[in-house]
Amino acid sequence: MFSHDIIIVGSGLAGLRAAMEVAGHYDVAVLTKVYPSRSHSGAAQGGVAAALSNVDGDTPEAHIYDTVKGADYLGDQDAIEIMCNDAPRTIIEMEHFGCAFSRTQENRIAQRAFGGHSFQRACFSADRTGHALLHTLFEQTMKRSGKLQIYSEWYVTRLIVRDGVCRGVVAMDIKTGRTEVFHGRAVLFGTGGYGRAYQITSNAYANTGDGITAAYRAGLPLMDMEFVQFHPTGLYQHGILLSEAARGEGGYLLNGNNERFMGKYAPTKMELGPRDIVSRSAQTEINEGRGAGPKKDYVLLDLRHLGRDKILERLPQIYHLAKDFLGVDALDEPVPITPTAHYSMGGIPTDNDCQALADEKGGKVTGFFAAGECACVSVHGANRLGTNSLLEAMVFGRRAGKKLAEVTSSLPLSPVSEKEELAAARREVDLILHNKATEDLATIRNELREAMTNKVGVYRNAGDMEAAHEKIKELQDRFTRVKVTGGAKFNTNLVEALELSHTLEYSELIVAGAQARQESRGAHARDDFPKRDDQNWMKHTMAFRRPEGGFELRYKPVRVTRFQPEERKY
C-alpha cells in the first residue's frame, strides 16, 4: 500500500494546476493513465477566454452574461462569476509561467472571436493553445518534482469512500498489472470527460469516463449527464477536432449548394453562434438533404478566402489535419466536416471550491474533490461556450489546490482495509478474465458507440432513446461474457475492457437523464419537446446508484444570481 497526504488523479490542466498549489506543503501523488504531457487538455486548439483590457469594451461582466446565456440558463451563476472574474488573472499567471501566447503588433496577448462571445476574448497560441498551456504547467510541475511524485500509466479503478469519508483509491500499474491501494487524507479527480461513449468524437481514446464511474460506484451522484456537447466542425468520418478558431478567424460554413447556411439559424452571429446552435444547424442541413458529397452526409468548412499566410500562421494544425487525414488542401478546397461529440457538461457535482457533493441537498464527501471536465460545478450548464473549458480547468484546478492546502492537515488519515479493497478490485478483473467468453470486446464497444451516436446525438426523441436504452441493457448483459485473453500484465485489452465496463454504466445515465428531461435546452435537443421549459426544468439532474441495482434520478435547483432566463437569440 502507498500512502500520501493528497492523491491527485489525472494530469491535465486541472490536476497539474492543483498539484502546483500543494506541492511542498504536503506529500502529494499524481496518478495518471497516460504520461502527463499526453493528457487530453493538450488537444484543445482554439483558445482560452478572458476579458483582458486590450479589447475595448470587454469586461468580466460581459463574459459572465455570455456564459450564462450560452449555458441556456442552466449554469450556476455564482460559479460562473468566479470563473469569469478570475480569468484575466489566470491568463497573466500562465504568461508569467512561460506560456507562449500569440501576440499582436503591439506585443499584447492576441485574442480572436469565438462562438457565443460578444467580444474577441479568446487568448490563443496559434491553434495549439491547449498544448501550450499543458506543457507550461507540466514544466512548472516538474520544477516542483522533488516535492511530489508522479505515477505515470497507473489506471485508477476504485474510489474508496466509507461513512462519507474519502480514504484513497485503488489503481493498477498498467505495465506490471499489479494492483495497489493508494491511501490518503484527500483525493482530487481531474480525470476528464466521457466523449468516447460516441462513435464520432473529438475525444482521445483515454476519455472513457473512468473517474466519474469510480465516483458513482463509490456512492456519489452524477449530475447533468444528459448534456453532451457536439462540436460542429469535426473532420468528416474521423471526428477529429477542427478548432472553432477556424471560424473565429473568418472561416465559412457551406452546404452542398455552396450556401452559407448559418444566416438562416443565427443571422447576427452567423458561424460564430454557440456550438449547440451551429451543430444543430449543420445537422439540419444534412438531414434535410442539403449536405455535400456523394451521400450528402457532410457540410463544408471553407478557409480559402483567408489566404495562405493567415491559414499557415494562425491555423497550421487544422491545415495539416485536413491534409493528413482526408487529403484535402484547405488552401485550395473546402474541408468536409460533421458534428462530433466533443465535451461533457455533466460529471461529479461539486461546490465552488471543488469539494464533491454527496446529495442534492448540498451534503459533502469529506476529503474528495473534483475539477475540470469530470466535475460539474456547474459553469457550463446545458452548453459550454468555446474557450471556457481550458479556463474552467485552470481556475477551478487552482481553487481545488488552494482548498486542499487549507483543509488537508485537518483531515483524518482514516483506516483502509487493504485486503478488502484489493479483493474487490481483483474480483472485477477476474470477472473479465475468467468468464464464459463468447463475446467480442470491439463489437460490443462499436455497437454501444453507434447506438449513442445515432439515437442520443445532436437530435433526440423518446423512441430513439428507448431503443438506445434497450441496446445498452443488452450490451451490459453481453459484456459479462466478453472475451479477454492473457493475464493482467501489460494487457491493453484488459484495460479496454475495464474502460468499456465504465462506459456502459454511465451511458445508461446519459440516456435516462435525456429521457426524463422533457424539453430542449442547450446541447439537449428533442424533436418531441422542441421548446425550453423553465417552469418545470430549470433544475439539475442528479443520478444516484442504488445498492440493490439500478439508479434513481433526483433534482436540485439552478443557482440564479443576476440574470433571469430569457429567450436565447443570436
Coordinates of C-alpha atoms in Angstrom, one line a residue:
M1 CA 0.0 0.0 0.0
F2 CA 1.2 3.5 -0.9
S3 CA 0.4 6.4 1.4
H4 CA 0.4 10.1 0.6
D5 CA -1.4 13.1 2.1
I6 CA -3.0 14.1 -1.2
I7 CA -3.7 11.9 -4.2
I8 CA -4.5 13.7 -7.5
V9 CA -5.9 11.5 -10.2
G10 CA -5.3 13.0 -13.7
S11 CA -2.5 15.1 -15.1
G12 CA -4.4 17.6 -17.4
L13 CA -4.7 21.3 -16.7
A14 CA -6.9 20.8 -13.6
G15 CA -4.8 18.1 -11.9
L16 CA -1.5 19.8 -12.6
R17 CA -2.7 23.3 -11.6
A18 CA -4.0 21.8 -8.3
A19 CA -0.7 20.0 -7.8
M20 CA 1.3 23.2 -8.0
E21 CA -0.7 24.7 -5.1
V22 CA 0.0 21.8 -2.7
A23 CA 3.5 20.6 -3.7
G24 CA 6.0 21.4 -1.0
H25 CA 3.2 21.8 1.6
Y26 CA 2.1 18.1 1.6
D27 CA 3.2 14.7 0.4
V28 CA 1.5 14.7 -3.0
A29 CA 1.0 11.9 -5.5
V30 CA -0.3 12.4 -9.1
L31 CA -1.7 9.3 -10.7
T32 CA -2.3 9.4 -14.4
K33 CA -3.4 6.8 -17.0
V34 CA -1.2 8.4 -19.6
Y35 CA 2.1 10.3 -19.5
P36 CA 1.2 13.8 -18.3
S37 CA 2.2 15.6 -21.5
R38 CA -0.2 13.3 -23.4
S39 CA -3.2 14.4 -21.3
H40 CA -6.3 15.4 -23.3
S41 CA -6.0 19.1 -22.3
G42 CA -3.3 19.3 -24.9
A43 CA -5.8 18.6 -27.7
A44 CA -7.7 21.8 -27.2
Q45 CA -6.9 24.1 -30.0
G46 CA -8.6 27.5 -30.4
G47 CA -8.1 29.5 -27.2
V48 CA -8.8 30.3 -23.6
A49 CA -11.3 33.0 -22.7
A50 CA -10.5 36.2 -20.6
A51 CA -11.8 39.7 -20.7
L52 CA -8.4 41.4 -20.9
S53 CA -8.1 45.2 -21.1
N54 CA -6.6 45.0 -24.7
V55 CA -10.1 44.6 -26.2
D56 CA -12.1 47.8 -25.9
G57 CA -15.4 47.5 -24.1
D58 CA -14.9 43.9 -22.9
T59 CA -15.4 43.2 -19.2
P60 CA -15.7 40.2 -16.9
E61 CA -19.4 41.2 -16.5
A62 CA -19.9 40.7 -20.3
H63 CA -18.1 37.4 -20.1
I64 CA -20.4 36.3 -17.3
Y65 CA -23.5 37.2 -19.2
D66 CA -22.3 35.5 -22.4
T67 CA -21.5 32.3 -20.4
V68 CA -24.9 32.3 -18.6
K69 CA -26.7 32.8 -21.9
G70 CA -24.5 30.3 -23.7
A71 CA -25.3 27.7 -20.9
D72 CA -29.0 28.2 -21.8
Y73 CA -29.5 29.5 -18.2
L74 CA -28.7 26.1 -16.6
G75 CA -25.3 27.2 -15.3
D76 CA -24.9 28.1 -11.7
Q77 CA -24.3 31.8 -11.8
D78 CA -22.3 32.2 -8.7
A79 CA -19.8 29.7 -10.1
I80 CA -19.8 31.4 -13.5
E81 CA -19.0 34.7 -11.8
I82 CA -16.0 33.2 -10.0
M83 CA -14.6 31.7 -13.3
C84 CA -15.1 34.9 -15.4
N85 CA -13.8 37.3 -12.8
D86 CA -10.7 35.1 -12.3
A87 CA -10.0 34.8 -16.0
P88 CA -7.7 37.8 -16.5
R89 CA -5.5 36.8 -13.5
T90 CA -5.3 33.2 -14.8
I91 CA -4.1 34.3 -18.3
I92 CA -1.5 36.7 -16.9
E93 CA -0.3 34.0 -14.5
M94 CA 0.1 31.5 -17.3
E95 CA 2.1 34.1 -19.4
H96 CA 4.4 34.6 -16.4
F97 CA 4.8 30.8 -16.1
G98 CA 6.1 31.0 -19.7
C99 CA 3.1 30.1 -21.9
A100 CA 3.9 31.4 -25.5
F101 CA 0.7 33.1 -26.5
S102 CA 0.4 34.5 -30.0
R103 CA 0.9 38.3 -30.0
T104 CA -0.5 41.4 -31.5
Q105 CA 1.6 44.0 -33.4
E106 CA 1.7 45.9 -30.0
N107 CA 3.1 42.8 -28.4
R108 CA 0.0 42.2 -26.3
I109 CA -1.6 38.7 -26.0
A110 CA -3.6 38.2 -29.2
Q111 CA -7.3 37.5 -28.9
R112 CA -9.7 36.1 -31.5
A113 CA -13.5 35.8 -31.8
F114 CA -15.3 32.7 -30.7
G115 CA -18.8 31.4 -30.9
G116 CA -21.3 32.9 -28.4
H117 CA -18.9 35.5 -27.1
S118 CA -19.7 39.2 -27.7
F119 CA -16.1 40.3 -27.8
Q120 CA -12.8 38.9 -29.1
R121 CA -11.6 37.3 -25.8
A122 CA -10.1 34.0 -26.9
C123 CA -6.4 34.2 -26.0
F124 CA -4.5 31.7 -28.1
S125 CA -1.3 30.1 -29.2
A126 CA -1.9 29.6 -33.0
D127 CA -4.3 26.6 -33.0
R128 CA -2.4 24.6 -30.3
T129 CA -3.5 26.5 -27.2
G130 CA -4.2 23.5 -25.0
H131 CA -0.8 22.1 -26.0
A132 CA 1.0 25.3 -25.0
L133 CA -0.9 25.6 -21.7
L134 CA -0.4 21.9 -20.7
H135 CA 3.3 21.9 -21.4
T136 CA 3.7 25.1 -19.5
L137 CA 2.0 23.6 -16.4
F138 CA 3.9 20.3 -16.9
E139 CA 7.2 22.2 -16.8
Q140 CA 6.1 24.1 -13.7
T141 CA 5.1 20.8 -12.1
M142 CA 8.5 19.2 -13.0
K143 CA 10.2 22.2 -11.4
R144 CA 8.5 21.0 -8.2
S145 CA 9.1 17.3 -8.9
G146 CA 11.1 16.8 -5.7
K147 CA 8.0 17.8 -3.8
L148 CA 5.5 15.5 -5.4
Q149 CA 5.6 12.0 -7.0
I150 CA 4.1 11.3 -10.4
Y151 CA 2.8 7.7 -11.1
S152 CA 2.5 7.6 -14.9
E153 CA 0.4 4.9 -16.6
W154 CA -1.5 3.9 -13.5
Y155 CA -5.1 3.2 -14.0
V156 CA -7.5 4.1 -11.1
T157 CA -10.4 1.6 -10.9
R158 CA -11.9 2.3 -7.5
L159 CA -12.5 5.3 -5.2
I160 CA -12.5 4.4 -1.6
V161 CA -15.3 6.1 0.4
R162 CA -16.5 4.8 3.7
D163 CA -19.0 6.5 6.0
G164 CA -18.9 9.7 4.0
V165 CA -15.1 10.0 4.1
C166 CA -12.8 9.5 1.2
R167 CA -9.8 7.4 2.1
G168 CA -7.9 6.8 -1.2
V169 CA -8.1 4.9 -4.4
V170 CA -7.2 1.6 -5.9
A171 CA -5.1 1.7 -9.0
M172 CA -3.5 -0.8 -11.4
D173 CA 0.1 -0.4 -12.8
I174 CA -0.6 -0.9 -16.5
K175 CA 2.9 -2.1 -17.2
T176 CA 3.1 -4.8 -14.5
G177 CA -0.6 -5.5 -13.9
R178 CA -0.2 -5.2 -10.1
T179 CA -3.0 -3.5 -8.1
E180 CA -2.2 -1.3 -5.2
V181 CA -4.1 0.8 -2.7
F182 CA -3.2 4.5 -2.5
H183 CA -4.1 5.7 1.0
G184 CA -4.6 9.4 1.6
R185 CA -6.2 12.2 3.5
A186 CA -7.7 13.8 0.4
V187 CA -8.3 12.8 -3.2
L188 CA -8.8 15.1 -6.2
F189 CA -10.1 13.8 -9.5
G190 CA -9.2 15.6 -12.7
T191 CA -9.9 12.7 -14.9
G192 CA -11.5 14.4 -17.9
G193 CA -14.7 13.7 -19.9
Y194 CA -16.7 10.9 -21.4
G195 CA -16.9 11.6 -25.1
R196 CA -15.7 8.1 -26.0
A197 CA -19.3 6.9 -25.5
Y198 CA -19.8 8.1 -29.0
Q199 CA -18.6 6.7 -32.4
I200 CA -17.8 10.1 -33.9
T201 CA -15.9 12.1 -31.3
S202 CA -13.0 14.5 -31.0
N203 CA -12.1 12.9 -27.7
A204 CA -8.8 11.0 -27.1
Y205 CA -9.0 7.2 -26.7
A206 CA -8.3 7.7 -23.0
N207 CA -11.5 9.8 -22.4
T208 CA -13.7 6.9 -21.2
G209 CA -15.2 8.4 -18.1
D210 CA -13.3 6.2 -15.6
G211 CA -13.2 8.9 -12.9
I212 CA -16.9 9.6 -12.9
T213 CA -17.7 5.9 -12.9
A214 CA -15.4 5.3 -9.9
A215 CA -17.2 8.1 -8.0
Y216 CA -20.6 6.8 -9.0
R217 CA -19.8 3.2 -7.9
A218 CA -18.5 4.6 -4.6
G219 CA -21.9 6.0 -3.9
L220 CA -21.6 9.6 -5.2
P221 CA -24.2 11.1 -7.5
L222 CA -23.5 12.3 -11.1
M223 CA -25.1 15.5 -12.3
D224 CA -26.4 16.6 -15.7
M225 CA -25.1 13.6 -17.6
E226 CA -27.6 14.1 -20.5
F227 CA -25.8 17.3 -21.6
V228 CA -23.1 16.2 -24.2
Q229 CA -21.8 18.9 -26.5
F230 CA -21.3 18.3 -30.2
H231 CA -18.8 20.4 -31.9
P232 CA -19.9 21.5 -35.4
T233 CA -16.6 21.1 -37.1
G234 CA -15.3 17.5 -36.7
L235 CA -13.3 16.1 -39.6
Y236 CA -15.6 14.0 -41.7
Q237 CA -15.7 10.3 -40.8
H238 CA -12.9 10.8 -38.2
G239 CA -14.4 13.3 -35.8
I240 CA -11.0 14.9 -35.2
L241 CA -11.5 18.4 -34.0
L242 CA -11.1 21.3 -36.4
S243 CA -11.0 24.1 -34.0
E244 CA -13.6 26.9 -33.7
A245 CA -10.5 29.1 -34.3
A246 CA -11.1 28.5 -38.0
R247 CA -14.5 30.3 -37.7
G248 CA -13.0 32.8 -35.3
E249 CA -10.5 33.8 -38.0
G250 CA -13.3 34.2 -40.5
G251 CA -14.0 30.7 -41.9
Y252 CA -17.3 30.0 -43.6
L253 CA -19.7 27.0 -43.3
L254 CA -21.2 25.9 -46.6
N255 CA -23.8 23.3 -47.5
G256 CA -23.9 21.2 -50.6
N257 CA -25.5 24.1 -52.6
N258 CA -22.5 26.2 -51.7
E259 CA -24.6 28.4 -49.4
R260 CA -23.5 30.0 -46.1
F261 CA -26.4 28.4 -44.3
M262 CA -25.9 29.9 -40.8
G263 CA -27.7 33.0 -42.0
K264 CA -31.0 31.0 -41.5
Y265 CA -30.2 30.0 -38.0
A266 CA -28.1 32.7 -36.3
P267 CA -28.3 35.8 -38.5
T268 CA -26.4 38.1 -36.2
K269 CA -23.6 35.7 -35.3
M270 CA -23.5 33.5 -38.4
E271 CA -20.7 30.9 -38.0
L272 CA -19.9 32.4 -34.5
G273 CA -23.1 31.2 -32.9
P274 CA -22.8 28.9 -29.9
R275 CA -21.8 25.3 -30.6
D276 CA -25.1 23.8 -29.8
I277 CA -26.9 26.0 -32.4
V278 CA -24.2 25.7 -35.1
S279 CA -24.1 21.9 -34.6
R280 CA -27.9 21.6 -34.9
S281 CA -27.8 23.9 -38.0
A282 CA -25.2 21.7 -39.7
Q283 CA -27.1 18.5 -38.8
T284 CA -30.3 20.0 -40.1
E285 CA -28.8 20.8 -43.4
I286 CA -27.6 17.2 -43.7
N287 CA -30.9 15.7 -42.5
E288 CA -32.9 17.8 -45.0
G289 CA -30.8 16.8 -48.0
R290 CA -28.6 19.8 -48.4
G291 CA -25.4 18.1 -47.4
A292 CA -22.3 17.9 -49.6
G293 CA -20.6 14.9 -51.1
P294 CA -21.9 11.8 -52.9
K295 CA -24.0 10.8 -49.9
K296 CA -24.8 14.4 -48.9
D297 CA -23.7 13.4 -45.4
Y298 CA -21.4 16.3 -44.5
V299 CA -21.1 20.1 -44.8
L300 CA -18.0 22.2 -45.7
L301 CA -15.6 24.4 -43.8
D302 CA -14.2 27.0 -46.3
L303 CA -11.0 28.8 -45.4
R304 CA -9.8 29.6 -48.9
H305 CA -10.6 33.3 -48.7
L306 CA -8.4 33.7 -45.6
G307 CA -5.2 33.3 -47.7
R308 CA -2.2 31.1 -47.4
D309 CA -0.3 33.3 -44.9
K310 CA -3.1 33.5 -42.4
I311 CA -4.0 29.9 -42.6
L312 CA -0.4 28.7 -42.0
E313 CA 0.3 31.2 -39.3
R314 CA -3.0 31.0 -37.3
L315 CA -4.4 27.6 -38.3
P316 CA -1.5 25.3 -39.0
Q317 CA -2.8 22.3 -37.2
I318 CA -6.2 22.5 -38.9
Y319 CA -4.4 22.7 -42.3
H320 CA -2.3 19.6 -41.6
L321 CA -5.1 17.6 -40.1
A322 CA -7.3 18.1 -43.2
K323 CA -4.4 17.2 -45.5
D324 CA -3.1 14.2 -43.5
F325 CA -6.5 12.5 -42.8
L326 CA -8.6 13.5 -45.8
G327 CA -6.1 14.5 -48.4
V328 CA -7.8 17.9 -48.6
D329 CA -5.7 21.0 -49.1
A330 CA -7.5 23.8 -47.2
L331 CA -5.7 26.4 -49.2
D332 CA -7.5 25.3 -52.4
E333 CA -10.7 23.5 -51.4
P334 CA -13.2 23.4 -48.5
V335 CA -12.9 20.7 -45.8
P336 CA -15.6 18.1 -45.2
I337 CA -17.0 18.3 -41.7
T338 CA -19.7 16.9 -39.5
P339 CA -20.8 17.4 -35.8
T340 CA -18.7 15.4 -33.4
A341 CA -19.2 14.5 -29.7
H342 CA -16.8 16.9 -28.0
Y343 CA -17.4 17.9 -24.4
S344 CA -19.2 16.6 -21.3
M345 CA -21.1 19.2 -19.4
G346 CA -22.1 16.6 -16.8
G347 CA -20.0 14.9 -14.2
I348 CA -19.2 14.8 -10.4
P349 CA -21.2 17.6 -8.7
T350 CA -19.1 19.9 -6.6
D351 CA -19.3 23.2 -4.6
N352 CA -17.4 26.3 -5.8
D353 CA -14.3 25.0 -4.0
C354 CA -14.4 21.7 -5.9
Q355 CA -15.5 19.6 -2.9
A356 CA -17.7 16.8 -4.1
L357 CA -21.4 16.8 -3.2
A358 CA -23.0 13.7 -1.6
D359 CA -26.6 14.5 -2.4
E360 CA -29.0 17.1 -3.9
K361 CA -29.3 19.0 -0.6
G362 CA -25.6 20.1 -0.6
G363 CA -24.1 17.5 1.7
K364 CA -20.4 16.9 1.0
V365 CA -18.0 13.9 0.9
T366 CA -15.2 14.6 3.3
G367 CA -11.8 14.7 1.6
F368 CA -13.0 14.2 -2.0
F369 CA -12.6 16.9 -4.7
A370 CA -13.1 17.1 -8.5
A371 CA -12.1 19.7 -11.1
G372 CA -12.1 20.1 -14.8
E373 CA -14.3 18.2 -17.3
C374 CA -15.0 15.3 -14.9
A375 CA -16.6 17.8 -12.5
C376 CA -19.9 19.6 -12.7
V377 CA -19.6 22.9 -10.8
S378 CA -21.8 23.9 -13.0
V379 CA -20.3 26.7 -15.1
H380 CA -21.3 25.3 -18.5
G381 CA -24.9 24.4 -17.8
A382 CA -26.6 22.9 -20.8
N383 CA -24.0 24.1 -23.3
R384 CA -20.3 25.2 -23.0
L385 CA -19.0 28.2 -24.8
G386 CA -15.8 27.6 -26.7
T387 CA -12.6 28.6 -24.8
N388 CA -14.3 28.3 -21.4
S389 CA -13.1 24.7 -20.8
L390 CA -9.4 25.5 -20.5
L391 CA -10.4 28.4 -18.3
E392 CA -12.5 26.3 -16.0
A393 CA -9.8 23.6 -15.7
M394 CA -7.2 26.2 -14.6
V395 CA -9.5 28.4 -12.4
F396 CA -11.0 25.5 -10.5
G397 CA -7.8 23.4 -10.5
R398 CA -6.2 26.3 -8.7
R399 CA -9.2 26.7 -6.4
A400 CA -9.2 23.0 -5.6
G401 CA -5.5 23.1 -4.8
K402 CA -5.9 26.1 -2.5
K403 CA -8.8 24.4 -0.7
L404 CA -6.7 21.2 -0.3
A405 CA -3.8 23.3 1.0
E406 CA -6.2 24.8 3.6
V407 CA -8.0 21.7 4.8
T408 CA -5.8 18.6 4.3
S409 CA -3.9 19.0 7.6
S410 CA -7.2 18.8 9.5
L411 CA -8.5 15.7 7.5
P412 CA -8.1 12.3 9.1
L413 CA -6.0 9.6 7.7
S414 CA -8.9 7.2 8.0
P415 CA -8.1 3.5 8.1
V416 CA -8.4 1.4 5.0
S417 CA -8.8 -2.4 4.7
E418 CA -6.1 -3.0 2.1
K419 CA -7.1 -6.7 1.8
E420 CA -10.8 -5.9 1.3
E421 CA -10.2 -3.1 -1.3
L422 CA -7.7 -5.2 -3.3
A423 CA -10.0 -8.2 -3.3
A424 CA -12.8 -6.0 -4.7
A425 CA -10.6 -4.7 -7.4
R426 CA -9.3 -8.1 -8.4
R427 CA -12.8 -9.5 -8.5
E428 CA -13.6 -7.0 -11.3
V429 CA -10.6 -8.1 -13.2
D430 CA -11.3 -11.8 -12.6
L431 CA -14.8 -11.5 -13.9
I432 CA -13.4 -10.2 -17.2
L433 CA -10.5 -12.7 -17.5
H434 CA -12.4 -15.8 -16.3
N435 CA -15.9 -15.9 -17.7
K436 CA -17.9 -17.8 -20.4
A437 CA -16.0 -15.9 -23.1
T438 CA -18.3 -15.7 -26.1
E439 CA -18.5 -12.0 -26.9
D440 CA -16.1 -9.8 -28.8
L441 CA -14.9 -6.7 -26.9
A442 CA -14.6 -4.4 -30.0
T443 CA -18.0 -5.5 -31.3
I444 CA -19.8 -4.5 -28.0
R445 CA -17.9 -1.2 -27.9
N446 CA -18.7 -0.3 -31.5
E447 CA -22.4 -1.2 -31.1
L448 CA -22.6 1.0 -28.0
R449 CA -21.0 3.9 -29.7
E450 CA -23.2 3.6 -32.8
A451 CA -26.3 3.5 -30.6
M452 CA -25.3 6.6 -28.7
T453 CA -24.3 8.5 -31.9
N454 CA -27.5 7.6 -33.8
K455 CA -30.0 7.6 -31.0
V456 CA -28.8 10.1 -28.4
G457 CA -26.9 12.5 -30.6
V458 CA -27.4 16.1 -31.8
Y459 CA -31.2 15.4 -32.0
R460 CA -33.1 13.1 -29.7
N461 CA -36.6 11.7 -29.3
A462 CA -38.4 9.3 -27.0
G463 CA -38.4 6.4 -29.5
D464 CA -34.8 6.6 -30.3
M465 CA -33.7 7.0 -26.7
E466 CA -35.8 4.0 -25.6
A467 CA -34.1 1.9 -28.4
A468 CA -30.7 3.1 -27.1
H469 CA -31.7 2.2 -23.5
E470 CA -32.7 -1.3 -24.6
K471 CA -29.4 -1.7 -26.6
I472 CA -27.3 -0.6 -23.5
K473 CA -29.1 -3.2 -21.3
E474 CA -28.4 -5.8 -24.0
L475 CA -24.8 -4.9 -24.2
Q476 CA -24.4 -4.8 -20.4
D477 CA -25.5 -8.4 -20.4
R478 CA -23.3 -9.4 -23.2
F479 CA -20.3 -7.7 -21.5
T480 CA -20.5 -10.3 -18.7
R481 CA -19.3 -12.8 -21.4
V482 CA -16.7 -10.7 -23.0
K483 CA -13.5 -12.4 -24.2
V484 CA -10.2 -11.0 -23.0
T485 CA -7.2 -13.3 -23.1
G486 CA -3.9 -13.1 -21.2
G487 CA -3.2 -12.0 -17.6
A488 CA -3.1 -8.6 -16.0
K489 CA 0.5 -7.8 -17.0
F490 CA 0.6 -5.1 -19.7
N491 CA -2.7 -6.3 -21.1
T492 CA -4.2 -3.4 -23.1
N493 CA -7.3 -5.5 -23.9
L494 CA -7.9 -5.8 -20.1
V495 CA -7.6 -2.0 -19.7
E496 CA -10.0 -1.5 -22.7
A497 CA -12.5 -4.0 -21.1
L498 CA -12.4 -2.1 -17.8
E499 CA -13.0 1.2 -19.7
L500 CA -15.9 -0.3 -21.6
S501 CA -17.4 -1.5 -18.3
H502 CA -17.3 2.1 -17.1
T503 CA -18.7 3.5 -20.4
L504 CA -21.6 1.0 -20.4
E505 CA -22.6 2.2 -16.9
Y506 CA -22.6 5.9 -17.4
S507 CA -24.1 5.7 -20.9
E508 CA -27.3 4.4 -19.3
L509 CA -27.3 7.6 -17.2
I510 CA -26.9 9.9 -20.3
V511 CA -29.9 8.2 -21.8
A512 CA -32.0 8.2 -18.6
G513 CA -31.4 11.9 -17.9
A514 CA -32.3 12.7 -21.5
Q515 CA -35.4 10.6 -21.4
A516 CA -36.6 12.3 -18.3
R517 CA -35.9 15.9 -19.4
Q518 CA -38.9 16.7 -21.5
E519 CA -37.6 19.9 -23.0
S520 CA -34.9 21.2 -25.3
R521 CA -32.1 23.1 -23.7
G522 CA -28.6 23.8 -24.9
A523 CA -27.0 20.6 -26.2
H524 CA -30.1 18.5 -25.3
A525 CA -32.4 18.9 -28.3
R526 CA -35.6 16.8 -28.5
D527 CA -37.7 16.6 -31.6
D528 CA -40.7 15.7 -29.5
F529 CA -40.2 18.5 -26.9
P530 CA -38.7 21.3 -29.0
K531 CA -39.2 24.2 -26.5
R532 CA -37.3 25.1 -23.4
D533 CA -39.4 24.7 -20.3
D534 CA -38.2 27.0 -17.5
Q535 CA -41.2 26.3 -15.3
N536 CA -40.5 22.6 -15.0
W537 CA -36.9 22.1 -16.0
M538 CA -34.8 24.9 -14.5
K539 CA -33.0 22.3 -12.5
H540 CA -30.1 19.9 -12.5
T541 CA -30.4 16.2 -12.9
M542 CA -28.7 14.1 -10.3
A543 CA -28.3 10.3 -10.8
F544 CA -27.8 8.1 -7.7
R545 CA -26.7 4.4 -7.9
R546 CA -29.0 2.1 -5.9
P547 CA -27.1 -0.5 -3.7
E548 CA -29.6 -3.2 -4.9
G549 CA -29.0 -2.3 -8.5
G550 CA -30.3 0.4 -10.9
F551 CA -30.4 4.1 -10.3
E552 CA -32.6 6.9 -9.2
L553 CA -32.9 10.4 -10.6
R554 CA -33.4 13.4 -8.3
Y555 CA -33.1 17.1 -9.0
K556 CA -31.7 20.3 -7.5
P557 CA -32.4 23.9 -8.5
V558 CA -30.1 26.1 -10.6
R559 CA -28.5 29.0 -8.7
V560 CA -29.5 32.3 -10.2
T561 CA -27.9 35.5 -9.0
R562 CA -28.4 38.3 -11.5
F563 CA -29.6 37.1 -14.9
Q564 CA -33.1 35.7 -15.2
P565 CA -33.8 33.3 -18.1
E566 CA -34.8 34.9 -21.3
E567 CA -35.2 33.8 -24.9
R568 CA -31.9 32.9 -26.4
K569 CA -31.3 34.6 -29.7
Y570 CA -28.2 35.2 -31.8

